[in-house]
PDB file of C-alpha atoms in Angstrom:
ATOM      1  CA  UNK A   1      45.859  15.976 -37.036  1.00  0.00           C
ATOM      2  CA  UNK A   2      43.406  17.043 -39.395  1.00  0.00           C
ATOM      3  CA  UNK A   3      43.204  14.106 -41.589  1.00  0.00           C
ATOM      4  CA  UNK A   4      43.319  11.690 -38.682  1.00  0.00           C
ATOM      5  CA  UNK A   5      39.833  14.160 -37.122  1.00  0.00           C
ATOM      6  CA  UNK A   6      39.012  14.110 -40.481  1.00  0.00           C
ATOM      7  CA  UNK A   7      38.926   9.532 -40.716  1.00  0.00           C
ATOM      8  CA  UNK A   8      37.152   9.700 -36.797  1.00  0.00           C
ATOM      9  CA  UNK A   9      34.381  11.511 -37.832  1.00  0.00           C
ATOM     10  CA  UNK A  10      33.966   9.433 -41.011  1.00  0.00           C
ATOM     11  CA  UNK A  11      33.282   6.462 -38.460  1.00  0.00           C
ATOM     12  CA  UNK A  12      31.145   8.049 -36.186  1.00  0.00           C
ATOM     13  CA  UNK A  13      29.115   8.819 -39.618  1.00  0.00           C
ATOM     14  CA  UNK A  14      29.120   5.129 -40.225  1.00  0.00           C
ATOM     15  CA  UNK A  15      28.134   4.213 -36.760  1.00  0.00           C
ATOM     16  CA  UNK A  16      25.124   6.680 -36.497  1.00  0.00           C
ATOM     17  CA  UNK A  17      24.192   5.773 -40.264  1.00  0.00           C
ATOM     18  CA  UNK A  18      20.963   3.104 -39.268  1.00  0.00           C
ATOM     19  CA  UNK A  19      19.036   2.687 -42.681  1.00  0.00           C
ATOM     20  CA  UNK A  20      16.103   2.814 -40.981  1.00  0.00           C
ATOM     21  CA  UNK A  21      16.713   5.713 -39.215  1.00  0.00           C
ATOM     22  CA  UNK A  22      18.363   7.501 -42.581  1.00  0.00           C
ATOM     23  CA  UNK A  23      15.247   7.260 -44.532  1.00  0.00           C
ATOM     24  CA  UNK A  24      13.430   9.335 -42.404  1.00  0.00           C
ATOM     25  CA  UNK A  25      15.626  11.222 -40.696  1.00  0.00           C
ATOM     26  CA  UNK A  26      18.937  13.905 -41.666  1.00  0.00           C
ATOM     27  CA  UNK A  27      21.810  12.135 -40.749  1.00  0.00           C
ATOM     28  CA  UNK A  28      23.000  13.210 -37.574  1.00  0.00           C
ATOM     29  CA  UNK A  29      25.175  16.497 -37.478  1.00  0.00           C
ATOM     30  CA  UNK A  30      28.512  17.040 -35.646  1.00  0.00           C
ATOM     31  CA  UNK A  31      29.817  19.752 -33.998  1.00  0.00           C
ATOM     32  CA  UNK A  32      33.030  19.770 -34.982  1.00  0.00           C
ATOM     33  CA  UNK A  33      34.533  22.153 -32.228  1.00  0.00           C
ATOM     34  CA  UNK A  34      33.581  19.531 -29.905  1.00  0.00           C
ATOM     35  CA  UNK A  35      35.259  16.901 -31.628  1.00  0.00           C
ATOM     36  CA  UNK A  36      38.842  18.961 -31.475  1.00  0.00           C
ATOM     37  CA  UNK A  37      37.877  19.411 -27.890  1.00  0.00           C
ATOM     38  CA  UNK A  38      37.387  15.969 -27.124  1.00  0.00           C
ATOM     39  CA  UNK A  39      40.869  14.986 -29.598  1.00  0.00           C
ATOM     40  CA  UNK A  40      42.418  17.455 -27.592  1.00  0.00           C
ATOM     41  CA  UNK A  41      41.749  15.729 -24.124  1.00  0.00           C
ATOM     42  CA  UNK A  42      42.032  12.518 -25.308  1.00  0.00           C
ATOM     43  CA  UNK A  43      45.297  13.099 -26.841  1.00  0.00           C
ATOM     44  CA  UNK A  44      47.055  14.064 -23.422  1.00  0.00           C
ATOM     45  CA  UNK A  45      46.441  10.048 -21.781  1.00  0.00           C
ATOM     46  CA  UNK A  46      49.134   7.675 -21.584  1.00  0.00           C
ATOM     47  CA  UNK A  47      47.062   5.095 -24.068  1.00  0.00           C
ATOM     48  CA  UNK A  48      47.617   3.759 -27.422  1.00  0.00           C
ATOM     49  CA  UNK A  49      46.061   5.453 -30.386  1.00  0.00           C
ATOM     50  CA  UNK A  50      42.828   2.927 -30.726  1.00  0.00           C
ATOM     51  CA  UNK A  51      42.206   3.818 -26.909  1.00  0.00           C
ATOM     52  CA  UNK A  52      42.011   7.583 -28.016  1.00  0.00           C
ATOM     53  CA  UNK A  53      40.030   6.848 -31.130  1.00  0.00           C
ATOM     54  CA  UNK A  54      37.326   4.965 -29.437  1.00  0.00           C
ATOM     55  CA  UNK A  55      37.024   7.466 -26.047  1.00  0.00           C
ATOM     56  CA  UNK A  56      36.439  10.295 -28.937  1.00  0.00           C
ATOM     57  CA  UNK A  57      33.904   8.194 -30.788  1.00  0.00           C
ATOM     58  CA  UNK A  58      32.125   7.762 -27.347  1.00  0.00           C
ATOM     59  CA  UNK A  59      32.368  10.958 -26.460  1.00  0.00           C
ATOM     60  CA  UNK A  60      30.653  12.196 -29.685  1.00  0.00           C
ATOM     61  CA  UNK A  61      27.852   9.421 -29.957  1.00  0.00           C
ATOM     62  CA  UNK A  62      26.931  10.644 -26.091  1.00  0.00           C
ATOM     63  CA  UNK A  63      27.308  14.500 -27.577  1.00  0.00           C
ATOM     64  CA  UNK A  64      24.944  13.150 -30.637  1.00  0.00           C
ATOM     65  CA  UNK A  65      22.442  11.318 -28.431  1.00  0.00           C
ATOM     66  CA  UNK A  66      21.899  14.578 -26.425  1.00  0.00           C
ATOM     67  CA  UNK A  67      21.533  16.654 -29.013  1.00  0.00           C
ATOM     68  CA  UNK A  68      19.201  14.445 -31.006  1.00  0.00           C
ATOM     69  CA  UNK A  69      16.927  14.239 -27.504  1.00  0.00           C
ATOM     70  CA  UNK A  70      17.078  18.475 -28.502  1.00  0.00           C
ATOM     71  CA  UNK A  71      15.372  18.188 -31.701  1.00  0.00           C
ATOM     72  CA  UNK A  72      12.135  16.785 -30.182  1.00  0.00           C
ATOM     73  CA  UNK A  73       9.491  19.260 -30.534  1.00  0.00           C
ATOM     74  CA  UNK A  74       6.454  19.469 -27.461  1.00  0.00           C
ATOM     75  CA  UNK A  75       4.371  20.643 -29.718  1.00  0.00           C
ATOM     76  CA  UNK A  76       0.503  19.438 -29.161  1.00  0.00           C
ATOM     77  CA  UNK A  77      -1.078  20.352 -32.522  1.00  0.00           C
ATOM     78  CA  UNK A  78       1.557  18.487 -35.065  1.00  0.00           C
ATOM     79  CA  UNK A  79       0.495  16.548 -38.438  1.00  0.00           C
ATOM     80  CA  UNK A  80       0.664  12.826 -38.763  1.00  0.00           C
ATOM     81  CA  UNK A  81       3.974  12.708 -40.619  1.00  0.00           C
ATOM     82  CA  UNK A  82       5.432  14.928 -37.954  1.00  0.00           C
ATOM     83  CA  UNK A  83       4.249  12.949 -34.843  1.00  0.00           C
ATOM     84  CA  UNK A  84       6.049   9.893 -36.736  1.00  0.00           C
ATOM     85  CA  UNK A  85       9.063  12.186 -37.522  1.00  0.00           C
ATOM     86  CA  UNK A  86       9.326  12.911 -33.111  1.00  0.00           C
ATOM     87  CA  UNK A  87       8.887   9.334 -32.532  1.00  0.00           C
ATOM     88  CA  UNK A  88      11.934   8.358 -34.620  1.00  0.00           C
ATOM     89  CA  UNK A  89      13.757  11.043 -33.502  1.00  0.00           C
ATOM     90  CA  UNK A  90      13.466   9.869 -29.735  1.00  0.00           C
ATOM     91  CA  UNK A  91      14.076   6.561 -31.234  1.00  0.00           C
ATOM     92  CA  UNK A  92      17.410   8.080 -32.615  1.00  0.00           C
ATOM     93  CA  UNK A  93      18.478   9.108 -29.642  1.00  0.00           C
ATOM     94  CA  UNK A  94      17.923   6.021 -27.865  1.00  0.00           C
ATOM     95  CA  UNK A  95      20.034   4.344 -30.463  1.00  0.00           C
ATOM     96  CA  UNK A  96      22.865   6.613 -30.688  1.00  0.00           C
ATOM     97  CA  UNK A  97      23.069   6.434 -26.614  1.00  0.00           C
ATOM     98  CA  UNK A  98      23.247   2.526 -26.999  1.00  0.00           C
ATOM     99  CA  UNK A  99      25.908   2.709 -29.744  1.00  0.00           C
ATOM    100  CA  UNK A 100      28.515   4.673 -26.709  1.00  0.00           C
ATOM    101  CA  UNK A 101      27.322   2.088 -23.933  1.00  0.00           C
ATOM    102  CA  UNK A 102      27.939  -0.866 -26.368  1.00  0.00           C
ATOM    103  CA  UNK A 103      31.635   0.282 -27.126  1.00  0.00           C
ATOM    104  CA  UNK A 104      32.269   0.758 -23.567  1.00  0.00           C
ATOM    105  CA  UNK A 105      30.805  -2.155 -22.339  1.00  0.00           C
ATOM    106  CA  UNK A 106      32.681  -4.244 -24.753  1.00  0.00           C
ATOM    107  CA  UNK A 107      36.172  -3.379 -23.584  1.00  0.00           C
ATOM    108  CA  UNK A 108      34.831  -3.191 -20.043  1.00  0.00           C
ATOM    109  CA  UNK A 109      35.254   0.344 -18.715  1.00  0.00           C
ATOM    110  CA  UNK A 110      33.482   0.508 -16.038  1.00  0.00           C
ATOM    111  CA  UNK A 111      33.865   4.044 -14.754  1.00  0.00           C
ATOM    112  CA  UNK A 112      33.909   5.871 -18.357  1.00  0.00           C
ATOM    113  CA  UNK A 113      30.459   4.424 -18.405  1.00  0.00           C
ATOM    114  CA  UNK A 114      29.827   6.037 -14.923  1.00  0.00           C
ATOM    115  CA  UNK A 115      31.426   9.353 -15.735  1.00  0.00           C
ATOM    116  CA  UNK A 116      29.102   9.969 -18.876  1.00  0.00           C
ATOM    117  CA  UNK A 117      26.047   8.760 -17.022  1.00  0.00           C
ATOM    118  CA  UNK A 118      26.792  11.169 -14.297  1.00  0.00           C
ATOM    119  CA  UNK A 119      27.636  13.961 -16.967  1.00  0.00           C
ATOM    120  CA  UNK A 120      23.991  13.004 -18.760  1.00  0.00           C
ATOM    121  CA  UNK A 121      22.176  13.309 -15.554  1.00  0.00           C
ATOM    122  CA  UNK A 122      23.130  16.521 -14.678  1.00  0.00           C
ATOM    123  CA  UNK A 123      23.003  18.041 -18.576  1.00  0.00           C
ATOM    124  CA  UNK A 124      19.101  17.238 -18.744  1.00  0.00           C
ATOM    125  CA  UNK A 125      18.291  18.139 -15.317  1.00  0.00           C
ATOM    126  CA  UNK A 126      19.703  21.749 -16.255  1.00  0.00           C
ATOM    127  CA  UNK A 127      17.726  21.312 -19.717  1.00  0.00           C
ATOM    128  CA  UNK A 128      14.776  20.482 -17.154  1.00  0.00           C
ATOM    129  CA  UNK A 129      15.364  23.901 -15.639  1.00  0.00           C
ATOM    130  CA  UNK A 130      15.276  25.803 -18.964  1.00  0.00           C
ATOM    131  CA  UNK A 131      12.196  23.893 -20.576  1.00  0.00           C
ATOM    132  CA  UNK A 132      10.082  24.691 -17.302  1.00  0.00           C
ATOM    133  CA  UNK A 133      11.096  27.682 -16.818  1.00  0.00           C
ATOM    134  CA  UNK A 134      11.926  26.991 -13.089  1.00  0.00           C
ATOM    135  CA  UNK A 135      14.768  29.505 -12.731  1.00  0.00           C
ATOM    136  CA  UNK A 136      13.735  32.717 -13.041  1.00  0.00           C
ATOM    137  CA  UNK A 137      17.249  34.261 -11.897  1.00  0.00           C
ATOM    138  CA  UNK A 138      19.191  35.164 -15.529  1.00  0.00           C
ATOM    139  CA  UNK A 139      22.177  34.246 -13.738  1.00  0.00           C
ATOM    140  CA  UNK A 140      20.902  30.589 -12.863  1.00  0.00           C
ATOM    141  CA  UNK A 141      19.480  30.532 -16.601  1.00  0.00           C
ATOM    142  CA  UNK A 142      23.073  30.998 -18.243  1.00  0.00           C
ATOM    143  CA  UNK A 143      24.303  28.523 -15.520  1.00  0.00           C
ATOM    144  CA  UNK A 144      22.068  25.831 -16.666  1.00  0.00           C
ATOM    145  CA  UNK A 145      22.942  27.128 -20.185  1.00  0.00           C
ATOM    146  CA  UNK A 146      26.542  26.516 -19.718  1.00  0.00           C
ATOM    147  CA  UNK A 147      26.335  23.627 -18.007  1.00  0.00           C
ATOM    148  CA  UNK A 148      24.427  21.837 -20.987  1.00  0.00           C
ATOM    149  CA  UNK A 149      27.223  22.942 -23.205  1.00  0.00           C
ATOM    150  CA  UNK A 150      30.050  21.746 -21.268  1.00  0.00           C
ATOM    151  CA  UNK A 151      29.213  19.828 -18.680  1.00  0.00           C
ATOM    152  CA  UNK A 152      30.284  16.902 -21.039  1.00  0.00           C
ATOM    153  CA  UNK A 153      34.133  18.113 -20.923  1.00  0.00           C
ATOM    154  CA  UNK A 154      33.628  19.108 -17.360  1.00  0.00           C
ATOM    155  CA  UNK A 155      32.931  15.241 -16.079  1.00  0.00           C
ATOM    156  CA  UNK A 156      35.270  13.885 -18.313  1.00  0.00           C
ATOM    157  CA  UNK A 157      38.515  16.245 -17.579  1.00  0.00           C
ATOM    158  CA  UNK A 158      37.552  15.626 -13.832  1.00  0.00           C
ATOM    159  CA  UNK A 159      37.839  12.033 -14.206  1.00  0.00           C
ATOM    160  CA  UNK A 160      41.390  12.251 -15.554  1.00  0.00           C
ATOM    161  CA  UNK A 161      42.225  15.098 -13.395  1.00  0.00           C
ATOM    162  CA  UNK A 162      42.748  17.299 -16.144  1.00  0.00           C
ATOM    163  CA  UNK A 163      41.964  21.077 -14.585  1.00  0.00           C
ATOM    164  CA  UNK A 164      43.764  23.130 -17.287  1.00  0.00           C
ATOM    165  CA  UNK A 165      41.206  21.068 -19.973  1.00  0.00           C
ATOM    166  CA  UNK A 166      37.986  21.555 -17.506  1.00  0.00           C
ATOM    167  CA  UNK A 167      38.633  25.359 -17.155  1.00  0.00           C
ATOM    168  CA  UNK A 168      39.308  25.422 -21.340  1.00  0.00           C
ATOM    169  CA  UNK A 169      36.628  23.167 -22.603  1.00  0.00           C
ATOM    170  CA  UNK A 170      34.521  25.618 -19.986  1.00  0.00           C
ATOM    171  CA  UNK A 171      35.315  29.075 -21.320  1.00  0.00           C
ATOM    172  CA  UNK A 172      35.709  28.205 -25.092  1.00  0.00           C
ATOM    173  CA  UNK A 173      32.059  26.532 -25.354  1.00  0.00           C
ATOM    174  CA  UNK A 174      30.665  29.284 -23.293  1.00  0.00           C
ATOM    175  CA  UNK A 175      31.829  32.122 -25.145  1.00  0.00           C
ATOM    176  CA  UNK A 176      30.718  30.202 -28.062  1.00  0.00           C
ATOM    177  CA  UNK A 177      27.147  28.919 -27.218  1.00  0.00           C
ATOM    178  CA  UNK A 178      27.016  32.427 -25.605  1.00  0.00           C
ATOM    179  CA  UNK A 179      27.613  34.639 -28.981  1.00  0.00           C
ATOM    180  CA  UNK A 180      25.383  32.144 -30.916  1.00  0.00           C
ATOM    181  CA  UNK A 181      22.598  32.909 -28.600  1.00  0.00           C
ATOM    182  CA  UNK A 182      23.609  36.597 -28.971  1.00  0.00           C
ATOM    183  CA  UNK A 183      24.066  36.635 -33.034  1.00  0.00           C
ATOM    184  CA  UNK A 184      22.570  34.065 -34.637  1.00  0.00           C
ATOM    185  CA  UNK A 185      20.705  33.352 -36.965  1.00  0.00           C
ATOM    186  CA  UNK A 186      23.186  35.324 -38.900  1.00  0.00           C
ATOM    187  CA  UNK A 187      26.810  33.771 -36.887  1.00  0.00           C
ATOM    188  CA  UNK A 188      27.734  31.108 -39.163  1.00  0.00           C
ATOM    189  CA  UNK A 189      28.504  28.445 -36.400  1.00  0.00           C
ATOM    190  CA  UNK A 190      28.703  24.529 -37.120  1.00  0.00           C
ATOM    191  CA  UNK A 191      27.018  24.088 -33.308  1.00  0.00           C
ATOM    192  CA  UNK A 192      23.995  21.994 -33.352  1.00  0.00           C
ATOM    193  CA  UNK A 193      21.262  24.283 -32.091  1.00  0.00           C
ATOM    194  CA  UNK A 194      20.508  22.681 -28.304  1.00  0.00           C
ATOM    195  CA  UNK A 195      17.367  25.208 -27.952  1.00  0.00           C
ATOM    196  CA  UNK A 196      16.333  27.875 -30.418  1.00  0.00           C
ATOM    197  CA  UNK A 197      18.597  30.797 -30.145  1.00  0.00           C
ATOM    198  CA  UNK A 198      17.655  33.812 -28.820  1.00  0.00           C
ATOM    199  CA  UNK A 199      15.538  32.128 -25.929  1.00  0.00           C
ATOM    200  CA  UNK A 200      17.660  33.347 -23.084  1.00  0.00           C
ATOM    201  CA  UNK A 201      18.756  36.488 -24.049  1.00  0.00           C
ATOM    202  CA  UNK A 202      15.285  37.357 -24.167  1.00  0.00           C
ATOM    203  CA  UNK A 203      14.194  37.043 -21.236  1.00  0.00           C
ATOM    204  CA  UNK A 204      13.306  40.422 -19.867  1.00  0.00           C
ATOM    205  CA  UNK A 205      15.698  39.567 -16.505  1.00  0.00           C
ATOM    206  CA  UNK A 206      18.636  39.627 -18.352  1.00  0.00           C
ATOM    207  CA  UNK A 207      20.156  42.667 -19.461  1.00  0.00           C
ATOM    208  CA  UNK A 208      22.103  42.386 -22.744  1.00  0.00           C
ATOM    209  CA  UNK A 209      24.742  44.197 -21.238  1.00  0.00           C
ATOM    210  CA  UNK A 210      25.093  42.032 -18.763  1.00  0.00           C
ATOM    211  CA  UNK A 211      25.321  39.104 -21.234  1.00  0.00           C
ATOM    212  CA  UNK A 212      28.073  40.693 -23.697  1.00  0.00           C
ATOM    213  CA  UNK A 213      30.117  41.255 -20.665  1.00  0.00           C
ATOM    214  CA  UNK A 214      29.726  37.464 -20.020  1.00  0.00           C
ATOM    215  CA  UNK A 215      30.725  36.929 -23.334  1.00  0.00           C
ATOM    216  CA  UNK A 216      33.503  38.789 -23.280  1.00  0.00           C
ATOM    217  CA  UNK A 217      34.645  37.556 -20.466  1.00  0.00           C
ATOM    218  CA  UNK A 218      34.923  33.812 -21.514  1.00  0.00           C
ATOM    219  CA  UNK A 219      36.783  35.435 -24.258  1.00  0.00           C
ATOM    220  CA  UNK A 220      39.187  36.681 -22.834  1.00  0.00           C
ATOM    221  CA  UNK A 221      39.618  33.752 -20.247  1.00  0.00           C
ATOM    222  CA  UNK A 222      39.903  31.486 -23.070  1.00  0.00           C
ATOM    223  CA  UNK A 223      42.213  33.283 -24.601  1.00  0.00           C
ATOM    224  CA  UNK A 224      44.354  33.613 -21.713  1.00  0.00           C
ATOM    225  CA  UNK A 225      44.329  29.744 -20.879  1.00  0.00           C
ATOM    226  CA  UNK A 226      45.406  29.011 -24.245  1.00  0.00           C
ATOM    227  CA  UNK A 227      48.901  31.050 -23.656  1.00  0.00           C
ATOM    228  CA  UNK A 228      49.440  28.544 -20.647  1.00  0.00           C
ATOM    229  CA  UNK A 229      52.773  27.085 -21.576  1.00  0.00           C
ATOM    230  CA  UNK A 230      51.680  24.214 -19.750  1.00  0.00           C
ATOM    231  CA  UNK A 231      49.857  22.584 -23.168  1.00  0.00           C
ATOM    232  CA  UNK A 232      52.077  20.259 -24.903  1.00  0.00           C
ATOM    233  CA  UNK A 233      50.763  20.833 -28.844  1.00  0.00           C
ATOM    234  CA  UNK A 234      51.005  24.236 -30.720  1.00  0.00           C
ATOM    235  CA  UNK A 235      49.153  22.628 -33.302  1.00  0.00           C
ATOM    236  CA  UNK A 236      46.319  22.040 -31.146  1.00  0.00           C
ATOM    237  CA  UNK A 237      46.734  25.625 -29.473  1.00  0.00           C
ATOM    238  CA  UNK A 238      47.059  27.937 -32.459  1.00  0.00           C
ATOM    239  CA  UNK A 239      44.072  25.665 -34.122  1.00  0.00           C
ATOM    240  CA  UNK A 240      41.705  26.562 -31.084  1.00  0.00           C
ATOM    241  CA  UNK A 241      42.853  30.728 -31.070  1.00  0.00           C
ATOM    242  CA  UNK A 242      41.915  30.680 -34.591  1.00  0.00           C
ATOM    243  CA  UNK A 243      38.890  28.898 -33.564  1.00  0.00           C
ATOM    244  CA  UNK A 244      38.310  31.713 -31.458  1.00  0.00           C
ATOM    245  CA  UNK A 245      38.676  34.862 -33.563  1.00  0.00           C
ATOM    246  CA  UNK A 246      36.977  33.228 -36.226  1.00  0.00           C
ATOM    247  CA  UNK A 247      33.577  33.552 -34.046  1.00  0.00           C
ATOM    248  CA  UNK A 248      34.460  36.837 -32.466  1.00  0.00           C
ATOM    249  CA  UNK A 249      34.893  37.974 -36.308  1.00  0.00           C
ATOM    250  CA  UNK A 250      31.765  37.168 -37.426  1.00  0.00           C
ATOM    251  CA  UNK A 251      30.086  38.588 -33.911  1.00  0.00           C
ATOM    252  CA  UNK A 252      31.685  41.803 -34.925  1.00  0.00           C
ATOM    253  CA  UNK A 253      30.511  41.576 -38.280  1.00  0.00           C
ATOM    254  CA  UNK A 254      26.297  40.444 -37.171  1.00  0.00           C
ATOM    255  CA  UNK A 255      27.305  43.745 -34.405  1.00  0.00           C
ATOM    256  CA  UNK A 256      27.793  46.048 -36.986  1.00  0.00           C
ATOM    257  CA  UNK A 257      25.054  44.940 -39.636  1.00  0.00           C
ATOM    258  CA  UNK A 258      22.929  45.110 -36.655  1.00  0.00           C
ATOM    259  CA  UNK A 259      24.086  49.118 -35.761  1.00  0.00           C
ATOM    260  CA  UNK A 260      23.560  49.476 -39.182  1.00  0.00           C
ATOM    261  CA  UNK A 261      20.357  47.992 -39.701  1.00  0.00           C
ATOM    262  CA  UNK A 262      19.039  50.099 -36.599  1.00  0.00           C
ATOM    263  CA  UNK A 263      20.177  53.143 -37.810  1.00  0.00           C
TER     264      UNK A 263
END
């Protein structure tokens, strides 16, 4: 399993590798978790292993577009070399999003194309929401929060009626965007950073209570859904516990340096 998630990301690196684009630009990164997630899914249809391979790839190049579009500063007072530096970056967004329609289009699958669309639209209105500001209600915030994590998994597990995947994909990326926004800079997370860390959480309407009980409780969810006998591979299963207590480790660790640190 490794080695074959290992050989897909290796080609989306090739696909997203313009020369162009490369000499001014890091090359793109990829979330790795994601990719499992999306193996995961994609693994439980009825389809021969090239169908899997290239819904993954799509998956990620939409995943990559959107978090390019992220990494456009709104700055007003930027240098020369930086204005040229947003421009390509919009650019390599554009391009990425292409590369995902142009697979699709090409083996004629129609309503993948219309489930990611739909799944786009409603990930940047909720980035909409953050960037302006426009909900003021923390709860609504970490809504829109969790939406633009997920709502990628969300759209597709709904369009292959996969509820046990929708409710996992759900509570595993919260509970992980949720302690990066809590920890980092100093959780270690391969997550590409959507907005800067830190924004939500301080906002004086949300109590950090509040927001470690959150956390915890996507946890704990998560870790209940993964000892659902109804999932076929172990593999797969113990991979994503690990996963888990790999980033509640480290929280521990930033909770403690930070106790200690304050005392």
């Amino acid at each position: 399993m490794y080695t074959k998630l290992a050989e897909i990301k290796r080609k989306i690196e090739k696909r997203c590798a313009h020369p162009f684009l490369m000499k001014y630009l890091s090359k793109p990164k990829i979330d790795e978790d994601k990719l499992f997630l999306f193996h995961a899914i994609f693994n439980e249809l009825n389809e021969t292993d090239q169908v899997k391979e290239n819904y993954i790839i799509v998956a990620m190049l939409v995943q990559i577009a959107l978090d390019t579009h992220d990494e456009v500063t709104n700055s007003d007072q930027i240098k020369q070399s930086e204005f040229v530096k947003r421009q390509l970056t919009v650019l390599a967004g554009d391009y990425f999003s292409g590369l995902y329609y142009s697979i699709l289009s090409g083996i004629k699958d129609i309503k993948m194309v219309r489930t990611l669309a739909t799944a786009i639209k409603e990930i940047n209105e909720h980035k909409i929401k953050i960037y302006e500001n426009a909900e003021t209600d923390p709860s609504a915030l970490v809504e829109s929060l969790l939406v633009i994590e997920s709502g990628l998994f969300q759209k597709i597990s709904e369009s292959f009626h996969f509820d046990l995947w929708k409710k996992l994909t759900f509570h595993f990326l919260a509970y992980k965007r949720l302690a990066a926004e809590r920890y980092n800079p100093l959780l270690d997370s391969s997550s590409i950073h959507h907005f800067e860390y830190g924004r939500i959480i301080a906002s004086p309407n949300i109590s950090q209570d509040d927001f470690d009980e959150q956390m915890n409780y996507h946890f704990n969810e998560s870790i209940n859904l993964l000892e659902n006998r109804q999932f076929h591979s172990a593999v797969l299963i113990n991979a994503l516990k690990e996963r888990l207590h790999s980033i509640r480790f480290n929280e521990e660790i930033c909770l403690n340096k930070t106790v200690e640190e304050g005392s």
